[in-house]
Tab-separated table of C-alpha atoms and ligand atoms in Angstrom:
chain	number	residue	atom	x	y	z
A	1	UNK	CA	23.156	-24.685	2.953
A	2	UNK	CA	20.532	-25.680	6.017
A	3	UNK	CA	18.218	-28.192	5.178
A	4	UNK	CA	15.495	-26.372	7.194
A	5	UNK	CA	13.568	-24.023	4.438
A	6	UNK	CA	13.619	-20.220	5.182
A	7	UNK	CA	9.878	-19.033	5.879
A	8	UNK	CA	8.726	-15.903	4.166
A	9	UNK	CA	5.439	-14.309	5.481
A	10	UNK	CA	4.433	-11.977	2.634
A	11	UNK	CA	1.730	-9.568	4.373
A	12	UNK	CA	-1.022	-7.284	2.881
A	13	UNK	CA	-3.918	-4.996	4.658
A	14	UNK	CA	-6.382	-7.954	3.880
A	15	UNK	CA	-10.047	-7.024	2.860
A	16	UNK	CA	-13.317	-8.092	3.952
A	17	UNK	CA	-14.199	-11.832	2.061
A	18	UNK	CA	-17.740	-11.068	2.261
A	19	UNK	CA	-20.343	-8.098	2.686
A	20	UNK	CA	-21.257	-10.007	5.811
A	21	UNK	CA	-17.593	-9.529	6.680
A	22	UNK	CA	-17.188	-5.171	6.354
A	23	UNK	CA	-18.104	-5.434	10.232
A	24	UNK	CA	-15.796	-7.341	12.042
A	25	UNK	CA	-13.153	-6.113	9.530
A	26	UNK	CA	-13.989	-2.897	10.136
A	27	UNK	CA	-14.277	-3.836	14.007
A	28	UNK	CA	-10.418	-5.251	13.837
A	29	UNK	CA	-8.961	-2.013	12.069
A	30	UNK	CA	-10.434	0.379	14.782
A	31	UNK	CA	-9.190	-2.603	17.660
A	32	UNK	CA	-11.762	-3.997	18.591
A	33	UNK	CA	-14.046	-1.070	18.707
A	34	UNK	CA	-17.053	-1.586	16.998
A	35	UNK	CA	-18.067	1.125	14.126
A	36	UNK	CA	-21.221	3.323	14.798
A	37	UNK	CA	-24.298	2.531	12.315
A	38	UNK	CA	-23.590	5.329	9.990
A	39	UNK	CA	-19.786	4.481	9.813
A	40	UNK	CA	-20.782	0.650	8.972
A	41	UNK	CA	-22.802	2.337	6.182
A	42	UNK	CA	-20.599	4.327	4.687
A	43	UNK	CA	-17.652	1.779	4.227
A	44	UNK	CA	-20.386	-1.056	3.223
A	45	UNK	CA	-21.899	1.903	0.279
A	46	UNK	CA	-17.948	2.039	-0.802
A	47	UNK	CA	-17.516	-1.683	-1.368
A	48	UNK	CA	-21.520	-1.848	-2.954
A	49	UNK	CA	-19.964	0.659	-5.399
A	50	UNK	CA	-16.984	-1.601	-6.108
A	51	UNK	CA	-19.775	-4.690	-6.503
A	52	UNK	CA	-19.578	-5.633	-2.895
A	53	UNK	CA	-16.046	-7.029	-2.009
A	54	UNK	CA	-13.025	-5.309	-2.858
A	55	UNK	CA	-10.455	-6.910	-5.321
A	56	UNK	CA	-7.397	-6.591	-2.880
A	57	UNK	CA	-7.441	-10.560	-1.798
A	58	UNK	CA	-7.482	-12.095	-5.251
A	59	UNK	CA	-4.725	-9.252	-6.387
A	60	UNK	CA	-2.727	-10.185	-2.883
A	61	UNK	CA	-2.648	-13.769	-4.222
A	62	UNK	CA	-1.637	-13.485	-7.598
A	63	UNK	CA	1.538	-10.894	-6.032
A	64	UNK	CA	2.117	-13.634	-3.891
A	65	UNK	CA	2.024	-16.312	-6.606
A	66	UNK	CA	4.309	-14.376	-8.767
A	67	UNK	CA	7.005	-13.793	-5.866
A	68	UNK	CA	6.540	-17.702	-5.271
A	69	UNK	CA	7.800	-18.706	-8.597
A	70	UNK	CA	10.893	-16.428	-8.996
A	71	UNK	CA	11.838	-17.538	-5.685
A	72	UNK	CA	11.619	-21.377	-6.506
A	73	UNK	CA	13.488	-20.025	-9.650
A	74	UNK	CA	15.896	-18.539	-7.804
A	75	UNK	CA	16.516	-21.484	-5.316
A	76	UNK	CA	14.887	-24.764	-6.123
A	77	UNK	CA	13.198	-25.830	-2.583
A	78	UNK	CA	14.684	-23.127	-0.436
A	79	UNK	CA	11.993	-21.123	0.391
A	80	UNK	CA	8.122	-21.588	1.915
A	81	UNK	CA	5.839	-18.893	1.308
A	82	UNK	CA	2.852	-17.854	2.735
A	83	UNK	CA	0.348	-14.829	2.993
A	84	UNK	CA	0.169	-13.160	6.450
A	85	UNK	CA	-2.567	-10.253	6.745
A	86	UNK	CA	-3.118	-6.868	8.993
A	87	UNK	CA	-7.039	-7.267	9.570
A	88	UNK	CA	-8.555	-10.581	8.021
A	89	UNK	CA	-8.029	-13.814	8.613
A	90	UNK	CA	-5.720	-15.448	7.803
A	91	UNK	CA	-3.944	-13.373	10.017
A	92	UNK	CA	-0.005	-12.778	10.157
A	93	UNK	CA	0.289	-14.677	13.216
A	94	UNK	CA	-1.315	-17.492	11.537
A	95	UNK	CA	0.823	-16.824	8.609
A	96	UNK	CA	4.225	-17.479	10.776
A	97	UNK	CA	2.276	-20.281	12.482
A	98	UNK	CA	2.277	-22.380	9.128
A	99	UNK	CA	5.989	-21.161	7.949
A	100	UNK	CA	7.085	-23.209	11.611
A	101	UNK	CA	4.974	-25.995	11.110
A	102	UNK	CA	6.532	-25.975	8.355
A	103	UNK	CA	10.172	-26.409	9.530
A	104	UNK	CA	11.114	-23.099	8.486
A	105	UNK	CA	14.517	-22.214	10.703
A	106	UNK	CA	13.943	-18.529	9.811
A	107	UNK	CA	11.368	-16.445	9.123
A	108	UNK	CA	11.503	-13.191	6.501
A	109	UNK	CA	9.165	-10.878	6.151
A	110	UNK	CA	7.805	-8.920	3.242
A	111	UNK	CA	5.112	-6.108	3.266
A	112	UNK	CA	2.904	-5.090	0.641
A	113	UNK	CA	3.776	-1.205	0.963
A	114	UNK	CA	7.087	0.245	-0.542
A	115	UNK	CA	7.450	3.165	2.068
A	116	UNK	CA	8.432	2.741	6.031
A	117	UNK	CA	6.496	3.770	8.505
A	118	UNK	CA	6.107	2.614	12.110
A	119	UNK	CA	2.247	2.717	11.661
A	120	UNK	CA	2.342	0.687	8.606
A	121	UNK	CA	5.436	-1.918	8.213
A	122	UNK	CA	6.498	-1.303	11.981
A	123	UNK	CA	3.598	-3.262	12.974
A	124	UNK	CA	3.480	-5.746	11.224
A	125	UNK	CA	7.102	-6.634	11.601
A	126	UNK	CA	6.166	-6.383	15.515
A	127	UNK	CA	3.296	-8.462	14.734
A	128	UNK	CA	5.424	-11.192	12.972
A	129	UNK	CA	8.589	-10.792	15.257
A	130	UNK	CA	5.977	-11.854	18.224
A	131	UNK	CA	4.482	-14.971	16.371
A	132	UNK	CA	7.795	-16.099	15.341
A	133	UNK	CA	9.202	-15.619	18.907
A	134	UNK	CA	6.761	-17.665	20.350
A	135	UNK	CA	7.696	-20.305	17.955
A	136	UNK	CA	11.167	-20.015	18.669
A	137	UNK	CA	12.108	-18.774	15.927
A	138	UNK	CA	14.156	-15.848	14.246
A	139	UNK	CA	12.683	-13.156	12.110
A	140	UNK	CA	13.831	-10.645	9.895
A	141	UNK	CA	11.402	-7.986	8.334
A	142	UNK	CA	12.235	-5.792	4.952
A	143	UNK	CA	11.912	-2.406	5.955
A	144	UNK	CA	11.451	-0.723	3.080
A	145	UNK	CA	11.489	-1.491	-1.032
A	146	UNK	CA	9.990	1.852	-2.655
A	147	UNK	CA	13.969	2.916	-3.458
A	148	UNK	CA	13.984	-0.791	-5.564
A	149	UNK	CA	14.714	0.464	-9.189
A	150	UNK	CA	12.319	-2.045	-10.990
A	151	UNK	CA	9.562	-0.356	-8.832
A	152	UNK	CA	10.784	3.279	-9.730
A	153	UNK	CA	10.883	1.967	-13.288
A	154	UNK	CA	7.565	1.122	-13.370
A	155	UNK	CA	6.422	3.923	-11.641
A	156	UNK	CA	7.921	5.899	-14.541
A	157	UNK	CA	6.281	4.024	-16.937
A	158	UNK	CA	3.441	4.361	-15.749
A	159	UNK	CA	3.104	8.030	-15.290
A	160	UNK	CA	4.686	8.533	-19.017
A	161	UNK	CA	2.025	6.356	-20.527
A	162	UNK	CA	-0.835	7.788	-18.267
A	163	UNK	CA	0.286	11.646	-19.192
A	164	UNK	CA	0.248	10.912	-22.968
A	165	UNK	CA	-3.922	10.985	-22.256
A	166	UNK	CA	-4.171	13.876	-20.493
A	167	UNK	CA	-3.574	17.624	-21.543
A	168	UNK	CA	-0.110	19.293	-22.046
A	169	UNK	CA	-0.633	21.106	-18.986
A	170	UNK	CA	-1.530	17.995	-16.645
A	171	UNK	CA	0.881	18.296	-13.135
A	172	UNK	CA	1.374	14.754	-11.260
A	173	UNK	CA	0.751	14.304	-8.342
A	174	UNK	CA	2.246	11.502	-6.516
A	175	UNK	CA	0.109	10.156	-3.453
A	176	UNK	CA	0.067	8.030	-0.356
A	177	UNK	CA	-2.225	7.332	2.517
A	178	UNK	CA	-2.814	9.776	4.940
A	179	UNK	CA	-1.361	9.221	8.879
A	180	UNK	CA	-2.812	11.367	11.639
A	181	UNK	CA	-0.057	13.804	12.419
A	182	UNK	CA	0.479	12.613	15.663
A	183	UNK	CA	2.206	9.489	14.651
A	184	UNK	CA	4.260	11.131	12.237
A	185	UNK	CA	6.708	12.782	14.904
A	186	UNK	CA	10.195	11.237	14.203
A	187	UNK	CA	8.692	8.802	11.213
A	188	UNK	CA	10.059	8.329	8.655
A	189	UNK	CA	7.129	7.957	5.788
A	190	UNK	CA	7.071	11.540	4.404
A	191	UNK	CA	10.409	11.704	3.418
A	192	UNK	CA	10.832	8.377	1.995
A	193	UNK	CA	7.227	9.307	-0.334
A	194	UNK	CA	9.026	12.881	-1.180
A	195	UNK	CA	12.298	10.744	-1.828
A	196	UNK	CA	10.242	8.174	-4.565
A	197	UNK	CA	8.175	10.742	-5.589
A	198	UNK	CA	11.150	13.386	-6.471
A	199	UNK	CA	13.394	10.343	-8.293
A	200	UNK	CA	10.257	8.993	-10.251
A	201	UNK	CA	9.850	12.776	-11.253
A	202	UNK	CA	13.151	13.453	-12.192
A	203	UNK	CA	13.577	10.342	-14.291
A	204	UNK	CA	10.143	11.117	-16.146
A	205	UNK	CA	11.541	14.738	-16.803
A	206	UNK	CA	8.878	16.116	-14.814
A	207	UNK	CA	9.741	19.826	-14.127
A	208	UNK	CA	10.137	19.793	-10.317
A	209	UNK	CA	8.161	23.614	-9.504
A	210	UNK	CA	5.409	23.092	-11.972
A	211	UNK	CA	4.877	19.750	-12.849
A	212	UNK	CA	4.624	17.408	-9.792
A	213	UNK	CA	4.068	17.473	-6.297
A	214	UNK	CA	2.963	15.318	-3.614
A	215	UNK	CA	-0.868	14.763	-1.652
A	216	UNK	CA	-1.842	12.355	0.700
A	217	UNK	CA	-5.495	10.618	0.471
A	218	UNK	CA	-7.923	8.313	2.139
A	219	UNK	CA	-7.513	9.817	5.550
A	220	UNK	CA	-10.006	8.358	8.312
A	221	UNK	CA	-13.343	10.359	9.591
A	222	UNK	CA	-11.692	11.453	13.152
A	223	UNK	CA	-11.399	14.496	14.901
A	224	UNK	CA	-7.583	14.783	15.147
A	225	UNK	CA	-5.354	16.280	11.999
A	226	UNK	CA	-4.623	13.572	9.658
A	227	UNK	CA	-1.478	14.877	7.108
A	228	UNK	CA	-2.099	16.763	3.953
A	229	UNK	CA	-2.828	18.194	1.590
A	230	UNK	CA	-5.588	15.956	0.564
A	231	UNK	CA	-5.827	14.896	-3.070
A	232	UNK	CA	-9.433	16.109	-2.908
A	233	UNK	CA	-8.636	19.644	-2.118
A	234	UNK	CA	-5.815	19.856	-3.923
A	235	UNK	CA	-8.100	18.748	-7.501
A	236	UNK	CA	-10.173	21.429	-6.438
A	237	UNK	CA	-7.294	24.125	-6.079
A	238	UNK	CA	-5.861	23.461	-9.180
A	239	UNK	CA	-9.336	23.567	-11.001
A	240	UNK	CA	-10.371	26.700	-9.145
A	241	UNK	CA	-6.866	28.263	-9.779
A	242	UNK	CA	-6.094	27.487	-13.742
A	243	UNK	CA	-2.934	26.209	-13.181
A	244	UNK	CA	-3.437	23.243	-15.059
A	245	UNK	CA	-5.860	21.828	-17.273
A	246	UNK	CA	-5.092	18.161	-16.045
A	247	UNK	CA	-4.464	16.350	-13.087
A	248	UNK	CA	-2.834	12.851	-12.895
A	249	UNK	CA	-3.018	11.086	-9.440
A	250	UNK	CA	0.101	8.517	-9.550
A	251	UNK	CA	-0.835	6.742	-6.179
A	252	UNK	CA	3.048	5.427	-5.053
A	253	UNK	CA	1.939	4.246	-1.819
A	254	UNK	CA	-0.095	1.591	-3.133
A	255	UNK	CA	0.597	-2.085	-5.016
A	256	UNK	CA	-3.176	-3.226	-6.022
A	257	UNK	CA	-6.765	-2.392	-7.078
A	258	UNK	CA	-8.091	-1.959	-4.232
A	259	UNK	CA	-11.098	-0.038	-2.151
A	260	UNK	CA	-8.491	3.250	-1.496
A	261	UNK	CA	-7.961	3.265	-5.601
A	262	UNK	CA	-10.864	1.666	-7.252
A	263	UNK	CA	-13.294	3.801	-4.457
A	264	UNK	CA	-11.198	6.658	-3.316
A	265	UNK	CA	-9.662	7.709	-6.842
A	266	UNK	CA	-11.443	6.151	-9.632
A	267	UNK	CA	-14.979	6.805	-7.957
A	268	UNK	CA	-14.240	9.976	-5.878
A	269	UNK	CA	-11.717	12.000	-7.036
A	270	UNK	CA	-12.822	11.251	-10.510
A	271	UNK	CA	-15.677	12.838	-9.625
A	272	UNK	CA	-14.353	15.719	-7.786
A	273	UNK	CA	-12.523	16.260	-10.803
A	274	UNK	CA	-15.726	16.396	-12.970
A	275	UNK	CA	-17.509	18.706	-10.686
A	276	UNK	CA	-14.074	21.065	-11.297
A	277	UNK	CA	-14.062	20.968	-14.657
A	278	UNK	CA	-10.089	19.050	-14.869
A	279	UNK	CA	-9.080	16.320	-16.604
A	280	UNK	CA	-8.078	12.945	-14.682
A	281	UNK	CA	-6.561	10.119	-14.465
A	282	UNK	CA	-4.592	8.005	-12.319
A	283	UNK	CA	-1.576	5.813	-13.169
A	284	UNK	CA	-1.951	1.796	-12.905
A	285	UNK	CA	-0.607	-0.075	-9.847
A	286	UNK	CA	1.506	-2.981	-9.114
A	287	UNK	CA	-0.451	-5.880	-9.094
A	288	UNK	CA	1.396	-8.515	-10.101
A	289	UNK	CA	3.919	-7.096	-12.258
A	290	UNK	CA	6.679	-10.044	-13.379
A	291	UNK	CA	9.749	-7.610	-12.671
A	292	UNK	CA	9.216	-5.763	-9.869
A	293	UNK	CA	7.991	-9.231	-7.885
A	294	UNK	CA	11.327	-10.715	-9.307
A	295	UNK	CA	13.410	-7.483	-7.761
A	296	UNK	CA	11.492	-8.520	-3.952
A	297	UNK	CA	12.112	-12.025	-4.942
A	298	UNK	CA	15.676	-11.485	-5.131
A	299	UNK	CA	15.910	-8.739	-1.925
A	300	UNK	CA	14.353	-11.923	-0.027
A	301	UNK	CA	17.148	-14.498	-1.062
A	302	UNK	CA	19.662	-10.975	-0.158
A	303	UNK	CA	17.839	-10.183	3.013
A	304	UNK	CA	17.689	-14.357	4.279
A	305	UNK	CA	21.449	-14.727	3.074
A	306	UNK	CA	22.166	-11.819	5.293
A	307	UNK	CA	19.914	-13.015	8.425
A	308	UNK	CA	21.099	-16.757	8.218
A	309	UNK	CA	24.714	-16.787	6.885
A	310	UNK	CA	24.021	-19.071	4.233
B	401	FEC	O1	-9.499	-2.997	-0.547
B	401	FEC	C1	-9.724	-3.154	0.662
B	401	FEC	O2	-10.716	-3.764	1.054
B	401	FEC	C2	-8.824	-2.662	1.735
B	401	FEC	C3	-8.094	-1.428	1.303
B	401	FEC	C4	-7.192	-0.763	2.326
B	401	FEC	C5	-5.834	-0.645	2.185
B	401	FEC	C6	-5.366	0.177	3.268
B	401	FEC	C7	-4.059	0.545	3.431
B	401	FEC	C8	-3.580	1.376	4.397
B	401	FEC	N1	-4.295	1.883	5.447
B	401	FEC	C9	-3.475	2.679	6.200
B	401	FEC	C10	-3.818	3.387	7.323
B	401	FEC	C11	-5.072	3.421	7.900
B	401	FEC	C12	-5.417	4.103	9.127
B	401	FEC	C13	-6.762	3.913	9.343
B	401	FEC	C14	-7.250	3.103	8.263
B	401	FEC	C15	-8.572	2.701	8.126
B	401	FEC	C16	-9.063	1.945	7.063
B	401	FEC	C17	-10.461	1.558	6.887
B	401	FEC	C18	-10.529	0.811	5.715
B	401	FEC	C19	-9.186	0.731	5.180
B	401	FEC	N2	-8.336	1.417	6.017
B	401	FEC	FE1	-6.316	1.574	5.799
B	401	FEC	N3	-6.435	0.535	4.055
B	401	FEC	C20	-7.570	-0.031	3.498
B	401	FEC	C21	-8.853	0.075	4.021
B	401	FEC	N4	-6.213	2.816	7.415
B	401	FEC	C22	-11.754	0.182	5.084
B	401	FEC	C23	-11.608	1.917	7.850
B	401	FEC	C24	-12.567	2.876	7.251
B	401	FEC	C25	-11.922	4.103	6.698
B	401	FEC	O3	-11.309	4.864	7.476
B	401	FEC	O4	-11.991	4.234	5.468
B	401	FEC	C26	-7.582	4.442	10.542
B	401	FEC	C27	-7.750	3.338	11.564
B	401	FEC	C28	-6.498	3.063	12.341
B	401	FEC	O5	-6.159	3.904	13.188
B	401	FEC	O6	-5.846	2.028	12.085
B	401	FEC	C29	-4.447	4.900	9.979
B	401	FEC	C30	-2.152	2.682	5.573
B	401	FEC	C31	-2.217	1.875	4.462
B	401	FEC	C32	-1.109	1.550	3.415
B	401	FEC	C33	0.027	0.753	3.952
B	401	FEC	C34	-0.370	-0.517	4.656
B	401	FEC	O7	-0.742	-1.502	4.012
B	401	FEC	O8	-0.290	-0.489	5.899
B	401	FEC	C35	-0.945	3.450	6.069
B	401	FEC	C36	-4.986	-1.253	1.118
């Protein structure tokens, strides 16, 4: 075995720190194009209604934490680990800066989504690929975990316990974020959400016509078509048609508590749902869940084994 540690940049969305941060956050996501007033507004009333800052950085930390101690479990001294995010500091370039100052020989990378697509995980792994290159070192990105069975497992938990508080006739349905359509040619993200969605459903005995189905939420405000159904619409179909009495949002695409769950489902849809007259509920996330961050833990030691022969 090298005596040089193998990096691992574990990277998450990130989340404003401050109200005085929404801005430039929100500047970053759109690239450096600054939001209009009444966008600004509308994000900054989301967080107010979540008490200001989102929960996603202190729920990033404690995933992080978790996949830190089964890896020193795993190997004693083997790997360094450190957070690498999309739009707030610090970023993931700053992330692979520490792993080489470090001495890491190698770097692997691990997002904080389950599904692939080149949107989402592609860039970041570009993002990481670059900072590591510059370094002069290698890098080798985890494509995809959603088809891990710890996270299935708990997926199915989670929907079973969720269901046993909602009417017999509740349907699931399993959601992701949104993607304008336009990036979607060739991608593979839909099929891998059917493909989690479908086995989570079959192993909860969920009857495939009737009692699940898929919907895709917190699209952005543009012009161009963004995929759906949304999870909005569809709430209000299923009110408006009587084909169930209950409706339980199991959102697969997403690990944490965060402003697209805590705002998007648990403030909005929930009260969608009211206005329709249906029951709702949505199924708990991630977080830092012991056994599915021990599954990663051990696809990291597989995936560096794999990069660095050793
Ligand atoms: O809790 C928090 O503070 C942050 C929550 C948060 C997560 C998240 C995850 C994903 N997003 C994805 C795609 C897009 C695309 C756009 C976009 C825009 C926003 C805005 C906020 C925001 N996203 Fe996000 N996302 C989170 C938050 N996202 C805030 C800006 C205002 C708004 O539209 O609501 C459109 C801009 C663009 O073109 O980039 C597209 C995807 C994920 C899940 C996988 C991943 O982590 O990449 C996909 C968490």
């Amino acid at each position: 075995m090298s005596d040089t540690p193998i990096g691992v940049v574990v990277m998450a969305y990130g989340t404003p720190a401050s109200p005085e941060d929404v801005e430039p956050y929100y500047t970053h996501i759109r690239r450096g194009r600054p939001p209009t007033p009444e966008q600004l507004a509308n994000l900054q009333m989301r967080y107010d209604a979540l008490g200001g800052t989102s929960t996603l950085a202190a729920r990033t930390r404690d995933q992080i934490q978790r996949l830190t101690d089964a890896l020193e479990a795993k190997a004693p001294g083997r790997f360094v680990v450190t957070i690498g995010q999309k739009h707030a500091a610090p970023f993931i370039e700053d992330g692979v800066a520490t792993l080489a100052d470090a001495g890491a020989s190698h770097v692997v990378g691990l997002v904080l989504a389950p599904h692939y697509s080149g949107f989402s995980v592609g860039q970041y792994h570009e993002r990481a690929a670059e900072a590591a290159t510059e370094r002069g070192i290698g890098f080798t990105g985890i494509e995809r975990w959603h088809d891990e069975p710890a996270y299935r497992a708990f997926l199915g938990t989670a929907v079973r316990d969720a269901l046993g508080t909602l009417p017999e006739k509740t349907k699931v349905v399993f959601t992701a974020h949104s993607l304008p359509e336009r990036v979607l040619a060739g991608d593979p993200y839909p099929d891998e959400l059917w493909a989690s969605a479908e086995a989570v459903a079959i192993a909860g005995g969920l009857n495939r016509w009737a009692g699940w189905s898929m919907a895709w939420q917190s699209a952005g405000a543009t012009p161009e078509p963004w995929r759906g159904p949304d999870i909005l619409e569809v709430i209000r179909d299923l009110a408006a048609t009587g084909r169930a009495d209950g409706i339980l949002v199991c959102p697969q695409g997403f690990v944490a508590d965060h402003l697209e769950v805590a705002y998007d489902l648990d403030i909005e849809a929930q009260k969608v749902a009211d206005e329709a007259g249906i029951a709702f509920a949505r199924t708990r996330v991630l977080n830092d869940d012991a056994t599915v961050l021990a599954a990663l833990a051990d696809k990291v030691v597989a995936t560096a084994a794999a990069a660095t022969g050793s």
